Coordinates of C-alpha atoms and ligand atoms in Angstrom, one line a residue:
X56 CA 147.0 166.5 144.6
X57 CA 148.6 169.1 142.3
X58 CA 149.3 172.4 144.1
X59 CA 148.2 175.4 142.0
X60 CA 149.3 178.9 142.4
X61 CA 147.6 182.0 141.0
X62 CA 144.0 182.1 140.0
X63 CA 142.4 179.5 137.9
X64 CA 141.6 180.7 134.4
X65 CA 137.9 180.3 134.0
X66 CA 137.4 180.8 130.3
X67 CA 134.2 179.0 129.8
X68 CA 131.4 181.1 128.3
X69 CA 129.7 181.4 131.7
X70 CA 129.7 181.2 134.6
X71 CA 132.2 184.0 134.1
X72 CA 134.7 185.5 136.5
X73 CA 133.2 187.3 139.4
X74 CA 135.1 190.5 140.2
X75 CA 136.4 191.1 143.7
X76 CA 134.2 194.1 144.0
X77 CA 131.1 191.9 143.6
X78 CA 132.5 189.2 145.9
X79 CA 133.1 191.8 148.6
X80 CA 129.6 193.2 148.1
X81 CA 128.1 189.8 148.8
X82 CA 130.4 189.1 151.8
X83 CA 127.8 190.4 154.3
X84 CA 125.6 189.1 157.0
X85 CA 122.4 187.6 155.7
X86 CA 119.7 190.2 156.0
X87 CA 116.0 190.0 157.0
X88 CA 114.2 189.8 153.7
X89 CA 111.0 191.1 155.4
X90 CA 112.9 193.8 157.3
X91 CA 112.9 197.6 156.5
X92 CA 116.3 197.6 154.7
X93 CA 115.5 195.0 152.2
X94 CA 113.1 197.1 150.1
X95 CA 115.8 199.6 149.2
X96 CA 118.0 196.8 148.0
X97 CA 115.2 195.2 146.0
X98 CA 114.2 198.5 144.4
X99 CA 117.8 199.3 143.5
X100 CA 118.1 195.8 141.8
X101 CA 114.8 196.0 139.9
X102 CA 115.3 199.6 138.7
X103 CA 118.9 198.9 137.9
X104 CA 118.0 195.9 135.8
X105 CA 115.5 197.9 133.8
X106 CA 118.5 200.0 132.6
X107 CA 120.4 196.9 131.7
X108 CA 117.5 195.5 129.7
X109 CA 117.0 199.0 128.2
X110 CA 113.4 199.2 129.2
X111 CA 111.1 201.8 130.7
X112 CA 107.9 200.0 129.9
X113 CA 108.5 196.5 131.1
X114 CA 108.6 194.8 134.5
X115 CA 111.7 192.9 135.7
X116 CA 111.2 189.7 137.7
X117 CA 114.1 188.1 139.6
X118 CA 113.9 184.4 140.5
X119 CA 116.2 182.5 142.8
X120 CA 116.9 180.0 140.0
X121 CA 119.3 179.3 137.2
X122 CA 118.4 180.4 133.7
X123 CA 116.4 177.2 133.0
X124 CA 113.9 178.3 135.6
X125 CA 113.4 181.7 133.9
X126 CA 112.9 179.8 130.6
X127 CA 110.2 177.8 132.2
X128 CA 108.7 180.9 133.8
X129 CA 108.5 182.6 130.4
X130 CA 106.4 179.8 128.9
X131 CA 104.4 178.7 132.0
X132 CA 103.1 182.2 132.5
X133 CA 102.0 182.9 129.0
X134 CA 101.0 179.6 127.4
X135 CA 98.2 177.1 127.7
X136 CA 98.4 173.3 127.2
X137 CA 98.8 172.4 123.5
X138 CA 99.8 175.9 122.4
X139 CA 101.9 176.1 119.3
X140 CA 105.2 178.1 119.5
X141 CA 107.8 178.8 116.8
X142 CA 111.4 178.2 117.7
X143 CA 114.7 178.2 115.8
X144 CA 117.5 175.7 116.1
X145 CA 120.5 177.9 116.6
X146 CA 122.3 175.3 118.7
X147 CA 122.2 173.4 122.0
X148 CA 120.4 176.1 124.1
X149 CA 117.7 176.6 121.6
X150 CA 117.3 172.8 121.6
X151 CA 117.0 172.6 125.4
X152 CA 114.4 175.4 125.5
X153 CA 112.4 173.5 122.8
X154 CA 112.7 170.3 124.9
X155 CA 111.5 172.2 128.0
X156 CA 108.5 173.4 125.9
X157 CA 107.7 169.8 125.0
X158 CA 107.8 168.7 128.6
X159 CA 105.3 171.5 129.5
X160 CA 102.9 170.1 127.0
X161 CA 103.4 172.8 124.3
X162 CA 103.8 172.1 120.6
X163 CA 107.0 173.7 119.5
X164 CA 107.7 174.0 115.8
X165 CA 111.5 173.9 115.5
X166 CA 113.0 175.4 112.3
X167 CA 116.2 173.5 111.5
X168 CA 119.5 175.3 111.7
X169 CA 123.0 174.3 111.0
X170 CA 124.6 175.5 114.3
X171 CA 126.8 177.9 112.3
X172 CA 124.3 180.7 111.7
X173 CA 121.8 182.7 113.7
X174 CA 118.0 182.8 113.4
X175 CA 116.9 183.3 109.8
X176 CA 114.3 186.1 110.1
X177 CA 113.0 185.3 106.6
X178 CA 112.1 181.7 107.7
X179 CA 110.2 183.1 110.7
X180 CA 108.4 185.5 108.5
X181 CA 107.4 182.8 106.0
X182 CA 106.0 180.5 108.7
X183 CA 104.1 183.3 110.4
X184 CA 102.6 184.3 107.0
X185 CA 101.4 180.7 106.5
X186 CA 99.8 180.7 109.9
X187 CA 96.6 182.3 108.8
X188 CA 94.6 180.9 111.7
X189 CA 97.0 182.5 114.1
X190 CA 97.7 179.3 115.9
X191 CA 101.3 180.2 116.8
X192 CA 101.2 181.9 120.2
X193 CA 104.9 182.8 120.5
X194 CA 108.1 183.2 118.6
X195 CA 111.1 182.2 120.8
X196 CA 114.7 182.7 119.9
X197 CA 118.1 182.6 121.6
X198 CA 120.0 185.9 121.3
X199 CA 123.5 184.7 121.9
X200 CA 123.7 181.0 121.3
X201 CA 126.3 179.9 123.9
X202 CA 127.0 176.6 122.3
X203 CA 128.1 178.0 118.9
X204 CA 129.3 181.6 119.4
X205 CA 126.6 183.0 117.1
X206 CA 124.6 186.1 118.0
X207 CA 121.3 186.4 116.2
X208 CA 120.0 189.8 115.2
X209 CA 116.9 190.2 117.4
X210 CA 115.9 193.4 115.6
X211 CA 115.6 191.6 112.2
X212 CA 113.3 189.0 113.7
X213 CA 111.2 191.7 115.3
X214 CA 110.9 193.5 112.0
X215 CA 110.0 190.2 110.3
X216 CA 107.2 189.6 112.8
X217 CA 105.9 193.1 112.4
X218 CA 105.7 192.7 108.6
X219 CA 103.4 189.8 109.0
X220 CA 101.1 191.6 111.5
X221 CA 101.1 188.3 113.5
X222 CA 100.1 188.8 117.2
X223 CA 102.4 186.1 118.6
X224 CA 104.4 187.1 121.7
X225 CA 108.1 187.6 121.1
X226 CA 110.4 185.8 123.6
X227 CA 114.2 186.1 123.6
X228 CA 116.7 184.2 125.7
X229 CA 119.5 186.6 126.3
X230 CA 121.0 184.6 129.1
X231 CA 124.5 184.8 127.7
X232 CA 123.8 188.0 125.7
X233 CA 122.6 190.5 128.3
X234 CA 125.3 193.0 129.6
X235 CA 127.8 191.7 127.0
X236 CA 126.0 192.2 123.7
X237 CA 123.6 195.1 123.0
X238 CA 120.1 194.2 124.0
X239 CA 117.1 196.6 123.7
X240 CA 113.9 195.3 125.2
X241 CA 111.7 198.3 124.3
X242 CA 113.2 199.2 121.0
X243 CA 113.1 195.7 119.7
X244 CA 109.6 195.0 121.1
X245 CA 110.6 192.0 123.1
X246 CA 107.6 190.7 125.2
X247 CA 109.6 188.3 127.4
X248 CA 113.3 188.4 127.8
X249 CA 115.1 185.7 129.8
X250 CA 118.4 186.3 131.4
X251 CA 120.7 184.8 134.1
X252 CA 123.2 186.1 136.6
X253 CA 126.3 184.2 135.7
X254 CA 127.4 185.6 132.3
X255 CA 127.6 189.3 131.5
X256 CA 126.3 190.3 134.9
X257 CA 129.4 188.8 136.4
X258 CA 127.7 187.2 139.4
X259 CA 127.8 183.6 140.5
X260 CA 125.0 181.4 139.2
X261 CA 121.8 181.4 141.2
X262 CA 119.4 184.2 140.0
X263 CA 117.6 184.6 136.7
X264 CA 115.3 187.1 135.2
X265 CA 112.2 187.6 133.1
X266 CA 111.6 191.1 131.7
X267 CA 108.0 191.3 130.6
X268 CA 105.9 193.6 128.6
X269 CA 102.3 194.7 129.3
X270 CA 101.1 192.5 126.5
X271 CA 102.8 189.4 128.0
X272 CA 101.3 190.2 131.4
X273 CA 97.9 190.6 129.8
X274 CA 98.3 187.2 128.0
X275 CA 99.4 185.6 131.3
X276 CA 96.0 186.4 132.9
X277 CA 94.2 183.9 130.7
X278 CA 97.1 181.4 130.1
X279 CA 96.3 178.1 131.7
X280 CA 99.5 176.1 132.1
X281 CA 100.0 175.4 135.8
X282 CA 102.2 178.0 137.5
X283 CA 102.8 178.9 141.1
X284 CA 106.5 179.4 142.0
X285 CA 107.0 181.0 138.6
X286 CA 103.8 183.1 138.6
X287 CA 104.3 186.7 137.6
X288 CA 101.2 188.1 139.2
X289 CA 102.1 187.7 142.9
X290 CA 105.7 188.6 142.2
X291 CA 104.9 191.9 140.3
X292 CA 102.4 192.9 143.0
X293 CA 104.8 192.3 145.9
X294 CA 107.8 193.7 144.1
X295 CA 106.0 197.1 144.0
X296 CA 106.4 197.3 147.7
X297 CA 110.0 196.1 147.6
X298 CA 109.3 192.6 148.8
X299 CA 109.1 189.1 147.3
X300 CA 106.4 186.4 147.7
X301 CA 109.1 183.9 148.9
X302 CA 112.7 184.1 150.1
X303 CA 114.9 185.9 147.6
X304 CA 118.6 185.2 147.1
X305 CA 119.5 188.1 149.4
X306 CA 123.3 188.0 149.2
X307 CA 123.2 187.6 145.4
X308 CA 121.1 190.7 145.3
X309 CA 123.9 192.6 147.1
X310 CA 126.1 191.4 144.3
X311 CA 123.5 192.3 141.6
X312 CA 123.3 195.9 142.9
X313 CA 127.1 196.2 142.7
X314 CA 127.1 194.6 139.2
X315 CA 124.6 197.1 137.9
X316 CA 126.7 200.0 139.4
X317 CA 129.8 198.6 137.7
X318 CA 128.1 198.4 134.3
X319 CA 126.7 201.9 134.6
X320 CA 130.0 203.3 135.6
X321 CA 131.7 201.8 132.6
X322 CA 128.7 202.6 130.4
X323 CA 126.9 199.9 128.5
X324 CA 128.2 201.0 125.1
X325 CA 131.8 200.7 126.4
X326 CA 131.0 197.3 127.9
X327 CA 129.8 196.1 124.5
X328 CA 132.7 197.7 122.7
X329 CA 135.2 196.0 125.1
X330 CA 133.5 192.6 124.4
X331 CA 133.7 193.2 120.6
X332 CA 137.3 194.1 120.8
X333 CA 138.3 191.0 122.7
X334 CA 136.2 188.8 120.4
X335 CA 137.9 190.3 117.3
X336 CA 141.4 189.8 118.9
X337 CA 140.4 186.2 119.6
X338 CA 139.2 185.5 116.0
X339 CA 142.5 186.9 114.7
X340 CA 144.4 184.6 116.9
X341 CA 142.2 181.6 115.7
X342 CA 142.8 182.5 112.0
X343 CA 146.6 182.9 112.6
X344 CA 146.6 179.4 114.1
X345 CA 145.1 178.2 110.9
X346 CA 141.9 177.1 112.7
X347 CA 138.3 177.9 111.8
X348 CA 135.7 179.9 113.8
X349 CA 132.4 177.9 114.0
X350 CA 130.2 181.0 113.3
X351 CA 130.1 181.5 109.5
X352 CA 128.4 184.9 109.3
X353 CA 130.6 187.9 110.3
X354 CA 127.5 189.9 111.2
X355 CA 126.7 187.2 113.7
X356 CA 130.1 186.8 115.4
X357 CA 129.5 186.6 119.1
X358 CA 131.2 189.2 121.4
X359 CA 130.7 186.8 124.3
X360 CA 132.6 183.7 123.2
X361 CA 134.4 182.1 120.2
X362 CA 133.8 178.5 119.2
X363 CA 136.8 177.1 117.5
X364 CA 136.7 174.0 115.2
X365 CA 139.3 171.3 115.7
X366 CA 141.2 170.0 112.7
X367 CA 139.7 166.7 111.4
X368 CA 140.8 163.7 113.4
X369 CA 141.7 165.7 116.6
X370 CA 139.8 165.7 119.8
X371 CA 138.7 169.0 121.2
X372 CA 138.1 167.4 124.6
X373 CA 141.6 166.0 124.7
X374 CA 143.0 169.4 123.9
X375 CA 140.9 171.0 126.7
X376 CA 142.0 168.3 129.2
X377 CA 145.7 168.8 128.3
X378 CA 145.3 172.6 128.6
X379 CA 143.5 172.3 132.0
X380 CA 146.2 170.0 133.4
X381 CA 149.1 172.0 132.1
X382 CA 147.9 175.6 132.6
X383 CA 144.9 175.4 135.0
X384 CA 142.6 176.9 132.4
X385 CA 139.0 175.8 131.8
X386 CA 137.7 176.2 128.2
X387 CA 134.1 175.4 127.1
X388 CA 133.4 172.0 125.6
X389 CA 131.5 171.3 122.4
X390 CA 127.9 170.3 123.1
X391 CA 125.6 167.8 121.4
X392 CA 126.1 168.0 117.6
X393 CA 129.5 169.6 117.9
X394 CA 130.7 167.5 120.9
X395 CA 134.5 167.0 120.8
X396 CA 134.6 168.9 117.5
X397 CA 134.9 172.4 118.9
X398 CA 136.2 174.1 122.0
X399 CA 134.8 177.5 123.2
X400 CA 136.8 180.4 124.5
X401 CA 134.8 182.7 126.8
X402 CA 135.8 186.4 126.7
X403 CA 133.0 187.9 128.7
X404 CA 132.2 189.7 131.8
X405 CA 134.9 191.0 134.1
X406 CA 137.7 190.6 131.5
X407 CA 140.6 192.7 130.3
X408 CA 143.4 192.7 127.8
X409 CA 145.9 190.7 129.8
X410 CA 143.4 188.2 130.9
X411 CA 142.7 187.7 127.2
X412 CA 146.4 187.4 126.4
X413 CA 146.8 184.9 129.2
X414 CA 143.9 182.9 127.8
X415 CA 145.2 182.9 124.2
X416 CA 148.7 182.0 125.3
X417 CA 147.2 179.1 127.2
X418 CA 145.4 178.0 124.1
X419 CA 148.4 178.3 121.8
X420 CA 150.6 176.3 124.3
X421 CA 147.8 173.8 124.8
X422 CA 147.6 173.2 121.0
X423 CA 151.3 172.5 121.0
X424 CA 151.1 170.1 124.0
X425 CA 148.1 168.3 122.6
X426 CA 149.8 168.0 119.2
X427 CA 147.0 169.7 117.3
X428 CA 148.4 170.9 114.0
X429 CA 148.4 174.7 113.9
X430 CA 150.5 177.7 112.8
X431 CA 152.4 179.8 115.4
X432 CA 151.5 183.5 115.8
X433 CA 147.9 183.6 117.1
X434 CA 149.0 185.4 120.3
X435 CA 151.0 187.9 118.2
X436 CA 148.1 188.5 115.9
X437 CA 145.8 189.3 118.9
X438 CA 148.5 191.5 120.5
X439 CA 148.9 193.5 117.3
X440 CA 145.2 194.0 117.1
X441 CA 144.9 195.1 120.7
X442 CA 147.6 197.8 120.4
X443 CA 146.5 198.8 116.9
X444 CA 142.8 198.0 116.3
X445 CA 143.0 199.7 112.9
X446 CA 145.6 197.2 111.7
X447 CA 144.4 194.9 108.9
X448 CA 144.9 191.2 109.2
X449 CA 147.9 189.8 107.4
Ligands
PLP192 N1 120.3 179.7 127.5 C1 121.6 180.0 127.3 C2 121.8 180.8 126.0 C3 122.6 179.6 128.1 O1 123.9 179.9 127.8 C4 122.3 178.8 129.2 C5 123.4 178.3 130.1 O2 124.5 178.4 129.8 C6 121.0 178.5 129.5 C7 120.0 179.0 128.6 C8 120.6 177.7 130.7 O3 120.8 178.4 131.8 P1 121.2 177.7 133.2 O4 122.3 176.7 132.9 O5 121.6 178.8 134.1 O6 120.0 177.0 133.7

């Protein structure tokens, strides 16, 4: 067995690194989730998450589940068998949500995408305008597509829906967006947002969220897909008293409270700006290496991760394997249509300048070791940008 020293570099686009402060907060005796102290913790988490979602009007629901559970909850609560929903193929996670909808007995219409762009709001608008019988019950999109490093503009899609006057619910997966990229539940009129603990919230995997509007709750009262574990009604009723209908992930909630405190101390706008800065530094490194960023639209560059295309004839998975073995750093793999063609650099969550420079150094050295053709100077380009963000690219 190889002996490793120092921390593993976990540079996949989630789960992200959990800061010591959150680890310490969770390092506590397991509490009685029906006892008097629990309600304070639950209220602090539920109220705190409203600030993170930027909502005063919607309810937050916390599931002891991964993000996929919260995806299912969003649909199971609001839809009836055979309901038609409009989805957009931004990449692998949009595809997985569509597949989940099919398994639930829904009829997703999946607008084709090229995995290099975000949701085309005009295509959503066109399809909704054609739907004169109002058969489409929901528009579902992925905010930050983790498989491609493309962040779709939720506001543009909302505006497109509004122009059509279509009553469909608006559901947004912001599992890898929330707390890294700006997200505004109320302002953008999101009816159901779906989020997870293990990305911008900096927690280990294990809890996930729905943030639901009054309109969505109203629709859920007559929606007939079977739901029990995921049902919003009991959860919302019990949460008001500070308790859950079943056993919550108590120690993760200690961590969640700490995570919200950390985000509020830094200020959400500063958190987003920090992510943008690291993403720009990363892209400058990629270009200096002579490699290409998968995302083709600068307005859609992800602040969370950067997917990098491998030169023709070179294996991204081999490069990642070499980098892991040599430098103990995990990078994200290419999924589905871009398998082995891209690798993904996560720059999210509890992350700072020197962690970024360590990451980019690992990538540059890994490219060398894996004999991937590239130019030198990516690390320099990123450093120059970090010390002088005004500097233009050479
Ligand atoms: N949606 C997005 C955008 C994701 O990035 C992920 C996971 O990475 C998921 C959904 C699925 O979440 P989970 O793996 O926690 O079930």
